[in-house]
mmCIF file of C-alpha atoms in Angstrom:
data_model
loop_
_atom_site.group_PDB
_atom_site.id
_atom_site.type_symbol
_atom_site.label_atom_id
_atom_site.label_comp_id
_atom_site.label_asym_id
_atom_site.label_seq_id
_atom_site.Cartn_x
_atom_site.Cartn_y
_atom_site.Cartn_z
ATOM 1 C CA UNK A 136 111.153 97.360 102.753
ATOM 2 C CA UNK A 137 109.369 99.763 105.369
ATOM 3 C CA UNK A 138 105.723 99.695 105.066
ATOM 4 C CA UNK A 139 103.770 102.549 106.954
ATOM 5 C CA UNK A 140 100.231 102.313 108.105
ATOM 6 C CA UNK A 141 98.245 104.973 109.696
ATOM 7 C CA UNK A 142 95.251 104.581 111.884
ATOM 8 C CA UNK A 143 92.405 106.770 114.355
ATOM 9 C CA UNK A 144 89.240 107.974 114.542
ATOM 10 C CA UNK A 145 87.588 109.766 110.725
ATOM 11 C CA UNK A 146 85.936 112.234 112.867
ATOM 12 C CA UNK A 147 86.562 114.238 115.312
ATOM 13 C CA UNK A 148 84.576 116.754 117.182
ATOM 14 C CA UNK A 149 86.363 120.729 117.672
ATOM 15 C CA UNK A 150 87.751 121.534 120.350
ATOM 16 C CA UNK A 151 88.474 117.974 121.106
ATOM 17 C CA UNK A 152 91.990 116.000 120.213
ATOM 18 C CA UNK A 153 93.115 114.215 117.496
ATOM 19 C CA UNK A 154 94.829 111.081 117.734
ATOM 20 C CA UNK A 155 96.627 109.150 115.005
ATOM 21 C CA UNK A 156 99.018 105.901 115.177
ATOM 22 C CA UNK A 157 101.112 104.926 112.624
ATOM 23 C CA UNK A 158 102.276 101.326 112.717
ATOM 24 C CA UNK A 159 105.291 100.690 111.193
ATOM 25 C CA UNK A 160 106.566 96.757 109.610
ATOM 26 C CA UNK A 161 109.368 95.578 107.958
ATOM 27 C CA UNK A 162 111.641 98.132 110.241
ATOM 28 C CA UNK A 163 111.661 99.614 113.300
ATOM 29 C CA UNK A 164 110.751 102.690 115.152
ATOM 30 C CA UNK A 165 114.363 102.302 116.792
ATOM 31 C CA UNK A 166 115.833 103.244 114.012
ATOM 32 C CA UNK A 167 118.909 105.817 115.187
ATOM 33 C CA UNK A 168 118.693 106.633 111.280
ATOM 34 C CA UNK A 169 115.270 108.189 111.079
ATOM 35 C CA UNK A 170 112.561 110.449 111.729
ATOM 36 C CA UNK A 171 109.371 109.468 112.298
ATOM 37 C CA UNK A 172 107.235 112.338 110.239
ATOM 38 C CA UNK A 173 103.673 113.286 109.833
ATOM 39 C CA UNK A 174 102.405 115.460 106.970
ATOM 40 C CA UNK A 175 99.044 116.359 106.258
ATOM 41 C CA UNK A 176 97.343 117.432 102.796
ATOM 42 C CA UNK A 177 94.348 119.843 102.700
ATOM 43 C CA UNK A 178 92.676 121.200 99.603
ATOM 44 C CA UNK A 179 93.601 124.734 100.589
ATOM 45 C CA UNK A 180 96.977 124.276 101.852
ATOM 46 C CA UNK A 181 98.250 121.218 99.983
ATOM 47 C CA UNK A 182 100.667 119.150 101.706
ATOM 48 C CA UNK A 183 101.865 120.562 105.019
ATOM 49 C CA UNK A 184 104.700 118.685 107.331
ATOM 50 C CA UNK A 185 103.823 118.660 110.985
ATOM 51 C CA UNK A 186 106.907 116.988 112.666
ATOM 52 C CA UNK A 187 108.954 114.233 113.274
ATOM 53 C CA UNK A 188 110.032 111.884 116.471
ATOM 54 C CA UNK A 189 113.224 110.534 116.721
ATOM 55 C CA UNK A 190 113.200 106.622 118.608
ATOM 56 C CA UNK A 191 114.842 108.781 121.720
ATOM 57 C CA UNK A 192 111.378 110.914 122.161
ATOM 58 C CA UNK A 193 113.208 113.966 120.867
ATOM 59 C CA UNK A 194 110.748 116.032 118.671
ATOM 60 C CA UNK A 195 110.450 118.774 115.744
ATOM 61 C CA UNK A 196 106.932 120.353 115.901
ATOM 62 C CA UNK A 197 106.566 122.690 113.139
ATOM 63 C CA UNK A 198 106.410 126.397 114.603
ATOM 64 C CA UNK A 199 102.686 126.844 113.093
ATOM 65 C CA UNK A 200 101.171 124.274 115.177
ATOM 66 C CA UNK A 201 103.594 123.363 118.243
ATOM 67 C CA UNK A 202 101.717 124.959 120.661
ATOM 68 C CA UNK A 203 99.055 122.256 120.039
ATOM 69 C CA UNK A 204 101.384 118.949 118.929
ATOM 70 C CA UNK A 205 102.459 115.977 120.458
ATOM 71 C CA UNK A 206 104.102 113.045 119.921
ATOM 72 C CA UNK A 207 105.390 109.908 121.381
ATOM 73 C CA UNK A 208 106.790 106.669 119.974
ATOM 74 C CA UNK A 209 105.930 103.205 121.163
ATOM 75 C CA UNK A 210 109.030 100.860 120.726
ATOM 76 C CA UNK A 211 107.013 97.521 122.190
ATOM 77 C CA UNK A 212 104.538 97.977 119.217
ATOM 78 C CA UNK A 213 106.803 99.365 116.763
ATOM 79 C CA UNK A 214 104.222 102.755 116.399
ATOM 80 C CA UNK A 215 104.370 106.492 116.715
ATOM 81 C CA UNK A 216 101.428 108.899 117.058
ATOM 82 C CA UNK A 217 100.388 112.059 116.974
ATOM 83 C CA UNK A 218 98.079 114.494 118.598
ATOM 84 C CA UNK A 219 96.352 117.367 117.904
ATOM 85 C CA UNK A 220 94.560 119.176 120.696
ATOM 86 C CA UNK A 221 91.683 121.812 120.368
ATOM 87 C CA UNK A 222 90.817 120.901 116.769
ATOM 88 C CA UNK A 223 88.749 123.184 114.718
ATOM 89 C CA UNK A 224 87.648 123.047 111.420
ATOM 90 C CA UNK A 225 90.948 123.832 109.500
ATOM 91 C CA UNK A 226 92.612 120.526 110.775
ATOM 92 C CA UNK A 227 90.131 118.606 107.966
ATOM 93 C CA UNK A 228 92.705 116.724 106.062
ATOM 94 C CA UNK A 229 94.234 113.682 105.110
ATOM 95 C CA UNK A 230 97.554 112.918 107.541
ATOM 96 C CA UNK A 231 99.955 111.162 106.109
ATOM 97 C CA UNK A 232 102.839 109.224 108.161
ATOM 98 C CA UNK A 233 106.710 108.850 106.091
ATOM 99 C CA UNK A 234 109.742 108.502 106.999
ATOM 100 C CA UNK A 235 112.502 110.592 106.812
ATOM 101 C CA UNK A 236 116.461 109.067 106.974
ATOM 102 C CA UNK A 237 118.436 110.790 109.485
ATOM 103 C CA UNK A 238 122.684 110.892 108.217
ATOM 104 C CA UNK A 239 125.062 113.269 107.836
ATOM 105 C CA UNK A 240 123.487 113.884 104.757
ATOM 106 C CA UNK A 241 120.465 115.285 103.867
ATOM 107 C CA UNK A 242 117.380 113.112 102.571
ATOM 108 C CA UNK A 243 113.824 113.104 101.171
ATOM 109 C CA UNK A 244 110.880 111.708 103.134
ATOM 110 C CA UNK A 245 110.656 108.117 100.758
ATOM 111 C CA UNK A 246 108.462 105.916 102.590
ATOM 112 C CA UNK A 247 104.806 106.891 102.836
ATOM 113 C CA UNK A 248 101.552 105.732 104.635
ATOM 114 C CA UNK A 249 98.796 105.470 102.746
ATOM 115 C CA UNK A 250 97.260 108.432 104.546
ATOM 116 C CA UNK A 251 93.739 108.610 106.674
ATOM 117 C CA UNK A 252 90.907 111.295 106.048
ATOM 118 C CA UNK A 253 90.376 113.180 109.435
ATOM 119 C CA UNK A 254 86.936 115.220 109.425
ATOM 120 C CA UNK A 255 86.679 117.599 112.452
ATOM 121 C CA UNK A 256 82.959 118.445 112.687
ATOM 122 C CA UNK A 257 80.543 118.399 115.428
ATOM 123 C CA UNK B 448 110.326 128.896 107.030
ATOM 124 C CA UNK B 449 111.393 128.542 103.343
ATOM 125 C CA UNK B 450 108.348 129.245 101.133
ATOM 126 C CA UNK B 451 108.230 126.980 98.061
ATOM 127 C CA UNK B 452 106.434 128.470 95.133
ATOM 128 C CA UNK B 453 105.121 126.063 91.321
ATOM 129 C CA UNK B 454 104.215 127.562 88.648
ATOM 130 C CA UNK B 455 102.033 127.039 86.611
ATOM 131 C CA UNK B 456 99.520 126.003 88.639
ATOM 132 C CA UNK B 457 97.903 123.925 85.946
ATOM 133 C CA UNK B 458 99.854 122.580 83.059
ATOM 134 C CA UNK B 459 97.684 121.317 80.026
ATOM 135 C CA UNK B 460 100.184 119.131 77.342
ATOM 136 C CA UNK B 461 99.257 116.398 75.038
ATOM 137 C CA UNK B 462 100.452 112.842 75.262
ATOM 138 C CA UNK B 463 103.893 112.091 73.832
ATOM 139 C CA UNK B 464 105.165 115.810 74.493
ATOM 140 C CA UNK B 465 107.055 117.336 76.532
ATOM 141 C CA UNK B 466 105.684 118.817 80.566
ATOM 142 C CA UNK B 467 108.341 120.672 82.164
ATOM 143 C CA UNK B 468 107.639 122.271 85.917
ATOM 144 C CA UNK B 469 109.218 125.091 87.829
ATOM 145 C CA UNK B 470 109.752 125.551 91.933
ATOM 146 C CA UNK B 471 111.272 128.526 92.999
ATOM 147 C CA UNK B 472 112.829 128.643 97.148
ATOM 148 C CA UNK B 473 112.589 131.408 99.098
ATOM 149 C CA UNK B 474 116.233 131.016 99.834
ATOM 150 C CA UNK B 475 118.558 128.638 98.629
ATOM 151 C CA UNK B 476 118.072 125.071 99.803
ATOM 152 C CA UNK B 477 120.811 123.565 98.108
ATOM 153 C CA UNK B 478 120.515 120.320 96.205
ATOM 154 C CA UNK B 479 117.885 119.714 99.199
ATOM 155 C CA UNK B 480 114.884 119.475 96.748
ATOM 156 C CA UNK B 481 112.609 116.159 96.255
ATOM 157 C CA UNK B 482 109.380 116.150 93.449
ATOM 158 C CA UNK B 483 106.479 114.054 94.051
ATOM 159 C CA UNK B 484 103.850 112.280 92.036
ATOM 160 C CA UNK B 485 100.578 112.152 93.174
ATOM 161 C CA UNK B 486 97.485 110.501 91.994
ATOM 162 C CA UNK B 487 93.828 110.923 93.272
ATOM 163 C CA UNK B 488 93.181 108.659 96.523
ATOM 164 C CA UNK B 489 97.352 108.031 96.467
ATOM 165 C CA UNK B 490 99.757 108.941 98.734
ATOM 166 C CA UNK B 491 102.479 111.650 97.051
ATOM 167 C CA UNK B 492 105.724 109.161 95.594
ATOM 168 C CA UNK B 493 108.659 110.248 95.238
ATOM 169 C CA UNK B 494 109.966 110.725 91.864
ATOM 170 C CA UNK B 495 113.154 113.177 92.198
ATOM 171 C CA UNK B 496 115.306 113.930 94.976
ATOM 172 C CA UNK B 497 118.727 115.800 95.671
ATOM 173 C CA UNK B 498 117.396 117.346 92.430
ATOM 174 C CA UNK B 499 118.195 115.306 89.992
ATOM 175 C CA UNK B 500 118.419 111.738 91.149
ATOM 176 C CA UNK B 501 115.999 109.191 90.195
ATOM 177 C CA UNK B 502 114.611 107.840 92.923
ATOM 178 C CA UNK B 503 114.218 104.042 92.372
ATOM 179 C CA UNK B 504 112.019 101.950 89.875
ATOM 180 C CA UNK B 505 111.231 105.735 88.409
ATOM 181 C CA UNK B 506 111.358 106.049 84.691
ATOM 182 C CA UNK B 507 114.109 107.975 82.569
ATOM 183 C CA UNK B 508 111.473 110.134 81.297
ATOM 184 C CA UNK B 509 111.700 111.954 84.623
ATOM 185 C CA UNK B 510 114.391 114.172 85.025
ATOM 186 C CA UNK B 511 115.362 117.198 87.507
ATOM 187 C CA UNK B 512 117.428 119.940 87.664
ATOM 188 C CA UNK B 513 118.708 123.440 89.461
ATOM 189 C CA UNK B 514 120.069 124.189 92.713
ATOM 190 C CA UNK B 515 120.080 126.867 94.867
ATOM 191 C CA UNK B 516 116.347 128.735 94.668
ATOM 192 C CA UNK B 517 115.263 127.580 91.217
ATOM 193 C CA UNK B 518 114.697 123.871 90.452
ATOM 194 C CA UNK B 519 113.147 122.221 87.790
ATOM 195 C CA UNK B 520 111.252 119.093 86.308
ATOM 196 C CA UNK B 521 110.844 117.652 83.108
ATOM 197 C CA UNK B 522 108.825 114.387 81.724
ATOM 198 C CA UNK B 523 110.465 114.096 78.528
ATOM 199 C CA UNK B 524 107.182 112.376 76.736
ATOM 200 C CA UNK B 525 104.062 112.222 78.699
ATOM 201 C CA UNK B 526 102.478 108.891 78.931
ATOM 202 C CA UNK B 527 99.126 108.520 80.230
ATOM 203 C CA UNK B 528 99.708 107.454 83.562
ATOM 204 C CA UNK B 529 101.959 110.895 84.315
ATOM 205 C CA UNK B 530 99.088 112.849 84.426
ATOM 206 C CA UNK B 531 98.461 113.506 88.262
ATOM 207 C CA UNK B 532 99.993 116.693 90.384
ATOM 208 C CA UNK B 533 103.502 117.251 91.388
ATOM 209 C CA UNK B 534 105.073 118.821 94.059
ATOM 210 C CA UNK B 535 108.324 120.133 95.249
ATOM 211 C CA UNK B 536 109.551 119.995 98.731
ATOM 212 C CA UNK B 537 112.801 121.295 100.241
ATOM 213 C CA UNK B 538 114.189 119.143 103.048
ATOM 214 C CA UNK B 539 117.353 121.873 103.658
ATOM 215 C CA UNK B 540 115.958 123.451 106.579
ATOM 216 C CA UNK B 541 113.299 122.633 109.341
ATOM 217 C CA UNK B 542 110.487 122.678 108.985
ATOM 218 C CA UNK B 543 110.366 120.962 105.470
ATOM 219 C CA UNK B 544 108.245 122.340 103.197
ATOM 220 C CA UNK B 545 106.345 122.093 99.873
ATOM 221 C CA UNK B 546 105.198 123.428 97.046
ATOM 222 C CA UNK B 547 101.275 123.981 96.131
ATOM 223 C CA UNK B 548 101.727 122.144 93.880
ATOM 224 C CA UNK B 549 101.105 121.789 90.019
ATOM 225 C CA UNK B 550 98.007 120.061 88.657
ATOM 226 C CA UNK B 551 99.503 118.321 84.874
ATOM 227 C CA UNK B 552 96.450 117.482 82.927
ATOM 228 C CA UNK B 553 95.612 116.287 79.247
ATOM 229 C CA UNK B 554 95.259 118.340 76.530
#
């Protein structure tokens, strides 16, 4: 069973970047089957999906926030992460890391991280 | 993107009755619909997905149905430990998306 743990810094100053892991056990991030996903969940917003990374580096950013996305994937410690540059206030939320399964079908995101509470504030 | 819309945004029902939830896609996402159960502090689970499926270990209380744009979910007799928000999220089309979701709360 894939367990998914995020970790990174509570608070973060704007304008700066975010940076999240999320350490994956009982699976791996070279998976060809999956996408590696990050959501986040604001009281305003609710839950919003950021993007995924597939375990060949090839990425979905969604179109809100790509211009200020990235991630990579680290197969020798079986994490991905994500970052957020030029943070402001709005980015406040709890980030969630899930998996997604990648077929010729279509499937839900099933496997969750317990999520981590980002503050941006100076 | 699709826009996923609840309603109601709070649903008040006793214990023992019946809570039944409505999401409504933008355009049609297929059987491409999950719910999720989410408690305060908790990470959303999921309950439903390709609409109607049970995901596993979840109770046959929970059911799903609709396709297309209008979907809906139904916890046949609410037991106290159903009381928490749900959400609906398409995965159809990139980006996924959700619903805002839909707070259930005791009567």
């Amino acid at each position: 069973q894939v367990q998914l743990q995020e970790s990174g810094p509570g608070l973060v100053k704007p304008s700066q970047t975010l940076s999240l892991t999320c350490t994956v056990s009982g699976g791996s991030v070279n998976s060809d089957n999956v996408y590696w996903t990050w959501i986040r969940q604001t009281p305003g917003k609710g839950l919003e999906w950021i993007g995924y990374i597939y375990y060949t580096g090839s990425t979905y950013y969604n179109p809100s926030l790509k211009s200020r996305l990235s991630m990579s994937i680290d197969t020798s410690k079986n994490q991905f992460s994500l970052k957020v540059s030029s943070v402001i206030a709005a980015d406040t939320a709890v980030y969630y890391c899930a998996s997604e399964l990648r077929g010729p079908s279509y499937y839900p995101m099933d496997v969750w991280g317990q999520g981590t509470t980002v503050t941006v504030s100076s | 993107e699709i826009v996923m819309t609840q309603s109601p945004a709070t649903l008040s029902v006793s214990p023992g009755e019946r809570a039944t939830f409505s999401c409504r896609a933008s355009q049609t996402v297929s059987s491409n619909l999950a719910w999720y159960q989410q408690k305060p502090g908790q990470a959303p689970r999921l309950l439903i997905y390709d609409a109607s499926t049970r995901a596993t270990g979840i109770p046959a209380r929970f059911s799903g149905s609709g396709s297309g744009t209008e979907f809906t979910l139904t916890i046949s007799s609410l037991q106290s430990e159903d009381f928490a928000v749900y959400s609906c999220q398409q995965y159809n089309n990139w980006p996924r998306t959700f619903g805002q979701g839909t707070k259930l709360e005791i009567k």
